[in-house]
């Protein structure tokens, strides 16, 4: 079975193709991978395709994204990256969908009403849900009625109990859907299961915190495989300090900026989502690598941005720890979590009273899917390569199996 996965972000469209005869226990390599960076150049995007040992870069239009996605799919059947005779060989398409609202707690086939719900949720995920709709409509146009599945970032967090999923605001607002949804759920779920596998312990016995630190960043508290708390909220803006997002700030700042500085909601949205976080504080970059380099070269604002990032990460770790009332494993994942030894080191400092001890050497040895705590540590510290695309493909496989199309 050929499963195509589309993972649309605000600034990129990632995609991969899996060819499966059976469901493997470990993530297989996709046979084709593509990535469109819509902002690669001021006037055009850049498509990068990797397949059959070849890497190709092709400029694509950024003003008509559906055309760009068409170009990406053509590379499956044409040229040096060709891996299919025809696009009709694709049996099913899985989409990462960031916001599923209160409506969806599992993956679901994309019927017209599902598409309408994803559209209706655009105000709650303005940087993500429009891109998912583009991806779904591009597939409809190019592949006709191939089954499409939505796998929601919010689904894994539906188990969070009301004491942590509701805000202390007029209760009627909660009844209208203003509550914590949480995001990156596919990654949190995959990593918490993988942690149990690596530790060779039943997931039911584990209290785990997953730190998904990418461009967007969130923590989850997982008890016995069930999510009980997370740092992102009604939208992916709450919680940790991120690349370009502020994370949590006093809500009265927004009232002040509107009343005293005449900021419009649109302006606030752009400034808090795209011009804050590491980028806003350092004034240099949203990319943790660049901020660390500048800090090491003596740039004061980059040092401040880094210190704030760590402070907020540790505060939120404390909050997840309180929800779990204990901790067996702390997992680092996503771009920053998997690659930055200094972020892991600083995040793990000061928890001696918990018996949490990082092994410095292991931490600096580019660890993947491994334990980086000392033998004496009472809490295991793991680095896990997140496999959101594979988790989505697996959902597609299961959906196809149970719907009888396998
Ligand atoms: N070696 C590294 N050190 C620090 N940060 C890194 C490193 N490699 C990647 N990153 C960070 O990872 C981020 C991207 O993470 P990723 O999980 O791919 O994000 P997303 O899926 O949200 O786009 C980049 O912005 C970069 O800051
Ligand atoms: C929900 C979210 O923040 O996603 P990403 O990290 O991909 O931007
Ligand atoms: Mg990501």
Coordinates of C-alpha atoms and ligand atoms in Angstrom, one line a residue:
X1 CA 0.0 0.0 0.0
X2 CA 1.3 3.5 -0.9
X3 CA 0.5 6.1 1.8
X4 CA 1.1 9.8 1.1
X5 CA 1.5 12.0 4.2
X6 CA 1.1 15.8 4.0
X7 CA 2.4 17.9 6.9
X8 CA 1.5 21.5 6.3
X9 CA 2.9 24.3 8.4
X10 CA 2.6 28.0 8.2
X11 CA 5.7 28.4 6.2
X12 CA 6.3 25.0 4.8
X13 CA 4.6 22.0 3.2
X14 CA 6.4 18.8 4.0
X15 CA 5.3 15.5 2.5
X16 CA 6.5 11.9 2.3
X17 CA 5.5 8.6 0.7
X18 CA 5.6 5.2 2.4
X19 CA 5.4 1.9 0.6
X20 CA 4.1 -0.8 3.0
X21 CA 3.3 -4.5 2.6
X22 CA 2.7 -4.9 6.3
X23 CA 2.8 -2.7 9.4
X24 CA 6.4 -2.6 10.6
X25 CA 7.2 -2.2 14.4
X26 CA 9.8 0.4 13.7
X27 CA 9.4 3.5 11.6
X28 CA 10.5 2.7 8.0
X29 CA 12.2 5.2 5.7
X30 CA 9.8 6.9 3.3
X31 CA 10.6 6.1 -0.4
X32 CA 10.1 9.8 -1.3
X33 CA 10.4 13.0 0.7
X34 CA 9.5 16.6 -0.3
X35 CA 9.6 19.9 1.4
X36 CA 8.4 23.2 0.1
X37 CA 9.7 26.3 1.9
X38 CA 7.2 29.0 0.8
X39 CA 9.4 31.8 2.0
X40 CA 12.8 30.6 0.6
X41 CA 13.0 33.7 -1.7
X42 CA 11.2 37.0 -1.5
X43 CA 9.1 36.2 -4.6
X44 CA 9.1 32.4 -4.8
X45 CA 9.1 29.2 -2.8
X46 CA 11.6 26.3 -3.1
X47 CA 10.7 22.7 -3.5
X48 CA 13.3 20.1 -2.4
X49 CA 12.7 16.5 -3.3
X50 CA 14.7 13.5 -2.1
X51 CA 14.1 10.0 -3.6
X52 CA 16.2 7.2 -5.1
X53 CA 19.4 8.7 -3.8
X54 CA 18.7 12.0 -5.7
X55 CA 18.1 15.4 -4.2
X56 CA 16.5 18.1 -6.4
X57 CA 15.6 21.7 -5.8
X58 CA 12.9 23.4 -7.9
X59 CA 11.6 26.9 -7.5
X60 CA 7.8 27.0 -7.1
X61 CA 5.2 29.8 -7.1
X62 CA 4.5 31.0 -3.6
X63 CA 1.4 33.0 -4.7
X64 CA -0.5 29.9 -5.9
X65 CA 0.3 27.2 -3.3
X66 CA -1.9 24.6 -5.0
X67 CA 0.3 24.9 -8.1
X68 CA 3.3 24.3 -5.9
X69 CA 1.8 21.2 -4.4
X70 CA 1.0 20.0 -7.9
X71 CA 4.6 20.4 -8.8
X72 CA 5.6 18.5 -5.7
X73 CA 3.3 15.6 -6.6
X74 CA 4.6 15.5 -10.2
X75 CA 8.0 14.7 -8.8
X76 CA 6.5 11.3 -7.7
X77 CA 5.9 10.2 -11.3
X78 CA 8.4 12.3 -13.3
X79 CA 12.1 12.8 -13.6
X80 CA 15.0 11.4 -11.5
X81 CA 12.9 11.2 -8.3
X82 CA 10.1 9.1 -9.9
X83 CA 9.0 6.4 -7.6
X84 CA 5.5 5.7 -9.0
X85 CA 4.2 4.7 -12.5
X86 CA 1.1 6.8 -11.8
X87 CA -0.4 8.8 -9.0
X88 CA -3.3 6.4 -9.0
X89 CA -1.1 3.9 -7.1
X90 CA -1.5 6.1 -4.0
X91 CA -4.1 4.3 -1.8
X92 CA -4.7 6.8 0.9
X93 CA -3.5 10.3 1.9
X94 CA -3.0 11.4 5.6
X95 CA -2.9 15.0 6.6
X96 CA -1.6 16.5 9.8
X97 CA -4.3 18.9 11.0
X98 CA -3.3 21.1 13.8
X99 CA -6.8 22.1 15.2
X100 CA -9.6 19.6 15.5
X101 CA -11.6 21.6 18.1
X102 CA -13.9 19.7 20.5
X103 CA -15.3 17.8 17.6
X104 CA -12.5 15.2 16.9
X105 CA -10.7 13.0 19.4
X106 CA -9.4 10.4 16.8
X107 CA -8.3 10.4 13.1
X108 CA -11.2 10.7 10.7
X109 CA -11.9 10.3 7.0
X110 CA -12.2 13.7 5.4
X111 CA -15.9 14.1 4.3
X112 CA -17.2 17.5 3.3
X113 CA -18.4 18.3 6.8
X114 CA -14.9 17.5 8.2
X115 CA -13.5 20.0 5.8
X116 CA -16.1 22.6 6.9
X117 CA -15.1 22.0 10.5
X118 CA -11.4 22.5 9.8
X119 CA -12.3 25.7 7.9
X120 CA -14.5 26.9 10.8
X121 CA -11.6 26.4 13.2
X122 CA -9.3 28.7 11.2
X123 CA -9.6 31.6 13.7
X124 CA -8.2 29.2 16.4
X125 CA -5.2 28.1 14.2
X126 CA -4.8 30.9 11.7
X127 CA -1.2 29.9 10.8
X128 CA -1.9 26.2 10.3
X129 CA -5.5 25.3 9.4
X130 CA -5.6 27.3 6.1
X131 CA -2.6 25.4 4.9
X132 CA -4.3 22.1 5.7
X133 CA -7.3 23.1 3.6
X134 CA -5.0 24.0 0.7
X135 CA -3.4 20.5 1.0
X136 CA -6.7 18.7 1.1
X137 CA -8.1 20.7 -1.9
X138 CA -4.9 20.2 -3.9
X139 CA -5.2 16.4 -3.4
X140 CA -8.9 16.5 -4.4
X141 CA -8.0 18.3 -7.6
X142 CA -5.0 16.1 -8.5
X143 CA -6.0 12.7 -7.1
X144 CA -9.8 12.9 -7.3
X145 CA -11.6 10.8 -4.7
X146 CA -8.7 9.0 -3.1
X147 CA -9.5 8.5 0.7
X148 CA -8.1 11.3 2.8
X149 CA -7.6 11.1 6.5
X150 CA -7.2 14.0 9.0
X151 CA -4.9 13.2 12.0
X152 CA -5.4 16.0 14.6
X153 CA -2.7 17.5 16.8
X154 CA -5.4 18.1 19.4
X155 CA -6.7 14.5 19.5
X156 CA -4.2 13.1 22.1
X157 CA -5.0 15.9 24.5
X158 CA -8.8 15.2 24.7
X159 CA -8.2 13.2 27.8
X160 CA -6.9 16.2 29.8
X161 CA -9.3 16.6 32.8
X162 CA -11.4 19.8 33.3
X163 CA -9.2 21.2 36.1
X164 CA -6.4 21.7 33.6
X165 CA -8.3 21.9 30.3
X166 CA -10.6 24.8 31.4
X167 CA -9.7 28.4 32.0
X168 CA -10.9 30.4 35.0
X169 CA -13.2 32.6 32.9
X170 CA -17.0 32.8 32.8
X171 CA -18.1 29.2 32.6
X172 CA -20.4 30.0 29.6
X173 CA -17.3 30.7 27.5
X174 CA -16.0 27.2 28.1
X175 CA -19.4 25.9 27.0
X176 CA -18.8 27.8 23.7
X177 CA -15.5 26.0 23.2
X178 CA -13.0 28.4 24.8
X179 CA -10.8 25.9 26.6
X180 CA -7.4 24.3 26.4
X181 CA -7.0 22.0 23.3
X182 CA -3.2 21.4 23.2
X183 CA -1.2 20.7 20.1
X184 CA 1.7 18.5 18.8
X185 CA -0.4 15.6 20.1
X186 CA 0.8 13.1 17.4
X187 CA 4.4 13.8 18.5
X188 CA 3.6 13.7 22.2
X189 CA 1.8 10.3 21.8
X190 CA 4.5 8.8 19.6
X191 CA 7.3 9.9 22.0
X192 CA 5.6 8.7 25.1
X193 CA 5.0 5.2 23.6
X194 CA 8.6 5.2 22.2
X195 CA 9.9 6.1 25.7
X196 CA 8.2 3.0 27.1
X197 CA 9.7 0.9 24.4
X198 CA 13.2 2.2 24.9
X199 CA 12.9 1.7 28.7
X200 CA 11.3 -1.7 28.1
X201 CA 8.6 -0.8 30.6
X202 CA 4.8 -1.1 30.3
X203 CA 3.5 2.3 29.4
X204 CA 0.8 1.9 32.0
X205 CA 3.4 2.2 34.7
X206 CA 5.1 5.4 33.5
X207 CA 4.9 9.1 34.3
X208 CA 6.5 10.9 31.4
X209 CA 7.0 14.5 30.4
X210 CA 7.5 15.1 26.7
X211 CA 9.3 18.3 25.7
X212 CA 8.5 18.9 22.0
X213 CA 10.9 21.8 21.2
X214 CA 10.7 22.8 17.5
X215 CA 9.7 26.1 16.0
X216 CA 6.5 25.7 17.9
X217 CA 7.1 24.1 21.3
X218 CA 5.0 22.4 24.0
X219 CA 5.2 20.1 26.9
X220 CA 2.9 17.3 27.8
X221 CA 2.3 15.3 31.0
X222 CA 1.5 11.7 30.2
X223 CA 0.4 9.2 32.9
X224 CA 0.0 5.6 31.9
X225 CA 0.0 6.5 28.2
X226 CA -2.8 9.1 28.8
X227 CA -2.2 12.8 28.4
X228 CA -3.3 14.7 31.6
X229 CA -1.8 18.2 30.9
X230 CA -0.1 20.3 28.3
X231 CA 1.3 23.8 27.9
X232 CA -0.4 24.9 24.7
X233 CA -3.9 26.0 25.0
X234 CA -6.9 27.4 23.0
X235 CA -4.3 28.1 20.3
X236 CA -0.7 27.1 19.7
X237 CA 0.3 30.5 21.2
X238 CA 0.1 29.6 24.9
X239 CA 2.9 28.1 27.1
X240 CA 6.6 28.0 26.3
X241 CA 8.6 30.8 24.6
X242 CA 9.1 29.7 21.0
X243 CA 11.0 30.7 17.8
X244 CA 8.6 33.5 16.8
X245 CA 5.8 33.0 19.3
X246 CA 5.7 34.7 22.7
X247 CA 4.1 31.8 24.6
X248 CA 2.1 32.9 27.8
X249 CA 2.1 36.6 28.7
X250 CA -0.2 38.6 31.0
X251 CA -3.5 38.9 29.0
X252 CA -3.8 42.5 30.3
X253 CA -0.8 43.4 28.1
X254 CA -3.1 42.9 25.1
X255 CA -5.9 45.1 26.6
X256 CA -3.3 47.8 27.3
X257 CA -1.8 47.6 23.8
X258 CA -5.3 47.9 22.2
X259 CA -6.4 50.7 24.5
X260 CA -3.2 52.8 24.8
X261 CA -1.3 52.0 21.6
X262 CA -4.3 51.5 19.4
X263 CA -3.0 48.1 18.2
X264 CA -5.5 46.2 16.1
X265 CA -6.3 42.5 16.7
X266 CA -4.5 41.7 13.3
X267 CA -1.4 43.6 14.4
X268 CA -1.4 41.8 17.8
X269 CA -1.8 38.5 16.1
X270 CA 1.2 39.1 13.8
X271 CA 3.4 40.5 16.5
X272 CA 2.7 37.7 19.1
X273 CA 2.8 34.8 16.6
X274 CA 5.6 36.0 14.2
X275 CA 7.7 38.7 15.8
X276 CA 8.1 37.5 19.4
X277 CA 9.8 34.6 21.1
X278 CA 13.5 34.1 20.4
X279 CA 13.3 36.4 17.3
X280 CA 11.6 39.3 19.2
X281 CA 13.9 39.2 22.2
X282 CA 17.2 38.5 20.4
X283 CA 16.4 40.8 17.5
X284 CA 18.5 38.4 15.5
X285 CA 16.8 35.2 14.7
X286 CA 14.0 32.7 15.5
X287 CA 16.5 29.9 14.9
X288 CA 17.9 28.5 18.2
X289 CA 21.3 27.7 16.4
X290 CA 21.8 31.3 15.4
X291 CA 20.8 32.6 18.8
X292 CA 23.2 30.2 20.6
X293 CA 26.0 31.2 18.3
X294 CA 25.4 34.9 18.8
X295 CA 25.2 34.4 22.6
X296 CA 28.5 32.6 22.5
X297 CA 30.0 35.5 20.6
X298 CA 28.9 37.8 23.4
X299 CA 25.6 39.2 22.1
X300 CA 23.7 40.3 25.2
X301 CA 20.2 40.2 23.7
X302 CA 20.7 36.7 22.4
X303 CA 21.9 35.6 25.9
X304 CA 18.8 37.2 27.4
X305 CA 16.6 35.4 24.8
X306 CA 18.3 32.0 25.6
X307 CA 18.1 32.5 29.4
X308 CA 14.4 33.4 29.1
X309 CA 13.7 30.3 26.9
X310 CA 15.3 28.1 29.5
X311 CA 13.6 29.8 32.4
X312 CA 10.2 29.4 30.9
X313 CA 11.0 25.8 29.9
X314 CA 11.9 25.0 33.4
X315 CA 8.9 26.8 34.9
X316 CA 6.6 24.8 32.6
X317 CA 8.5 21.5 33.4
X318 CA 7.6 22.2 37.1
X319 CA 4.0 22.7 36.2
X320 CA 3.8 19.3 34.3
X321 CA 5.7 17.7 37.2
X322 CA 3.0 19.0 39.6
X323 CA 0.3 17.5 37.4
X324 CA 2.0 14.1 37.3
X325 CA 3.0 14.1 41.0
X326 CA 6.1 12.2 40.1
X327 CA 8.4 11.6 37.1
X328 CA 9.9 8.4 35.5
X329 CA 11.1 9.9 32.2
X330 CA 11.8 13.3 30.6
X331 CA 11.8 13.1 26.8
X332 CA 13.4 15.7 24.5
X333 CA 12.2 15.8 20.9
X334 CA 11.8 18.0 17.8
X335 CA 14.4 20.3 16.2
X336 CA 15.8 21.9 19.3
X337 CA 15.1 19.0 21.7
X338 CA 16.8 16.5 19.5
X339 CA 19.8 18.6 18.4
X340 CA 20.7 21.1 21.1
X341 CA 22.9 19.6 23.9
X342 CA 23.2 23.0 25.6
X343 CA 19.4 23.4 25.8
X344 CA 19.0 19.9 27.3
X345 CA 21.9 20.6 29.7
X346 CA 20.5 23.9 31.0
X347 CA 16.9 22.5 31.2
X348 CA 18.1 19.6 33.4
X349 CA 20.1 21.8 35.8
X350 CA 18.8 22.3 39.3
X351 CA 16.6 19.3 39.7
X352 CA 19.0 17.4 42.0
X353 CA 16.2 17.2 44.6
X354 CA 14.3 14.9 42.2
X355 CA 17.4 12.7 41.6
X356 CA 17.4 13.8 37.9
X357 CA 21.0 13.6 36.6
X358 CA 22.1 14.2 33.0
X359 CA 25.2 12.3 31.7
X360 CA 27.2 15.1 30.1
X361 CA 29.1 12.9 27.8
X362 CA 26.0 11.0 26.5
X363 CA 24.2 14.4 26.1
X364 CA 27.0 15.6 23.8
X365 CA 27.3 12.5 21.7
X366 CA 24.4 13.4 19.3
X367 CA 22.0 10.9 20.9
X368 CA 19.0 9.5 19.1
X369 CA 16.4 7.3 20.7
X370 CA 18.5 6.8 23.7
X371 CA 18.9 7.4 27.4
X372 CA 21.2 10.3 28.3
X373 CA 20.8 10.1 32.1
X374 CA 23.5 8.7 34.5
X375 CA 23.1 5.2 35.8
X376 CA 22.2 6.6 39.2
X377 CA 19.6 9.1 38.0
X378 CA 16.2 8.4 39.5
X379 CA 14.5 9.9 36.4
X380 CA 15.4 8.6 32.9
X381 CA 16.2 11.4 30.4
X382 CA 15.6 10.4 26.8
X383 CA 16.2 11.9 23.4
X384 CA 13.7 10.6 20.9
X385 CA 13.5 11.4 17.2
X386 CA 9.8 12.3 16.7
X387 CA 8.1 10.6 13.8
X388 CA 4.9 12.6 13.2
X389 CA 4.7 11.6 9.6
X390 CA 5.1 7.9 10.3
X391 CA 2.5 8.1 13.1
X392 CA 0.1 9.7 10.6
X393 CA 0.9 6.9 8.0
X394 CA 0.2 4.3 10.7
X395 CA -3.2 5.9 11.4
X396 CA -3.9 5.7 7.7
X397 CA -3.0 2.0 7.6
X398 CA -5.3 1.3 10.5
X399 CA -8.1 3.4 9.0
X400 CA -7.8 1.5 5.7
X401 CA -7.7 -1.8 7.5
X402 CA -10.8 -1.1 9.7
X403 CA -12.7 0.5 6.8
X404 CA -12.1 -2.6 4.7
X405 CA -10.1 -1.0 1.9
X406 CA -7.0 -3.2 2.7
Ligands
LIG1 N1 21.7 21.8 16.3 C1 20.7 22.5 16.7 N2 20.8 23.3 17.8 C2 19.8 24.1 18.2 N3 18.6 24.2 17.5 C3 18.4 23.4 16.4 C4 19.5 22.6 16.0 N4 19.0 22.0 14.8 C5 17.7 22.4 14.6 N5 17.4 23.3 15.6 C6 16.1 24.1 15.7 O1 15.0 23.3 15.4 C7 14.0 24.2 14.8 C8 13.1 23.5 13.9 O2 12.6 22.4 14.6 P1 11.5 21.5 13.9 O3 11.0 20.5 14.9 O4 12.0 21.0 12.6 O5 10.4 22.6 13.7 P2 9.0 22.6 13.0 O6 8.5 21.2 12.7 O7 8.1 23.3 14.1 O8 9.2 23.5 11.8 C9 14.8 25.3 14.1 O9 14.2 26.5 14.1 C10 16.1 25.3 14.9 O10 16.1 26.4 15.7
LIG2 C1 1.0 23.5 16.6 C2 2.3 24.0 16.2 O1 2.8 24.9 16.9 O2 2.9 23.4 15.2 P1 4.4 23.7 14.6 O3 5.3 23.5 15.7 O4 4.5 22.8 13.5 O5 4.3 25.2 14.2
LIG3 MG1 7.0 20.2 13.7

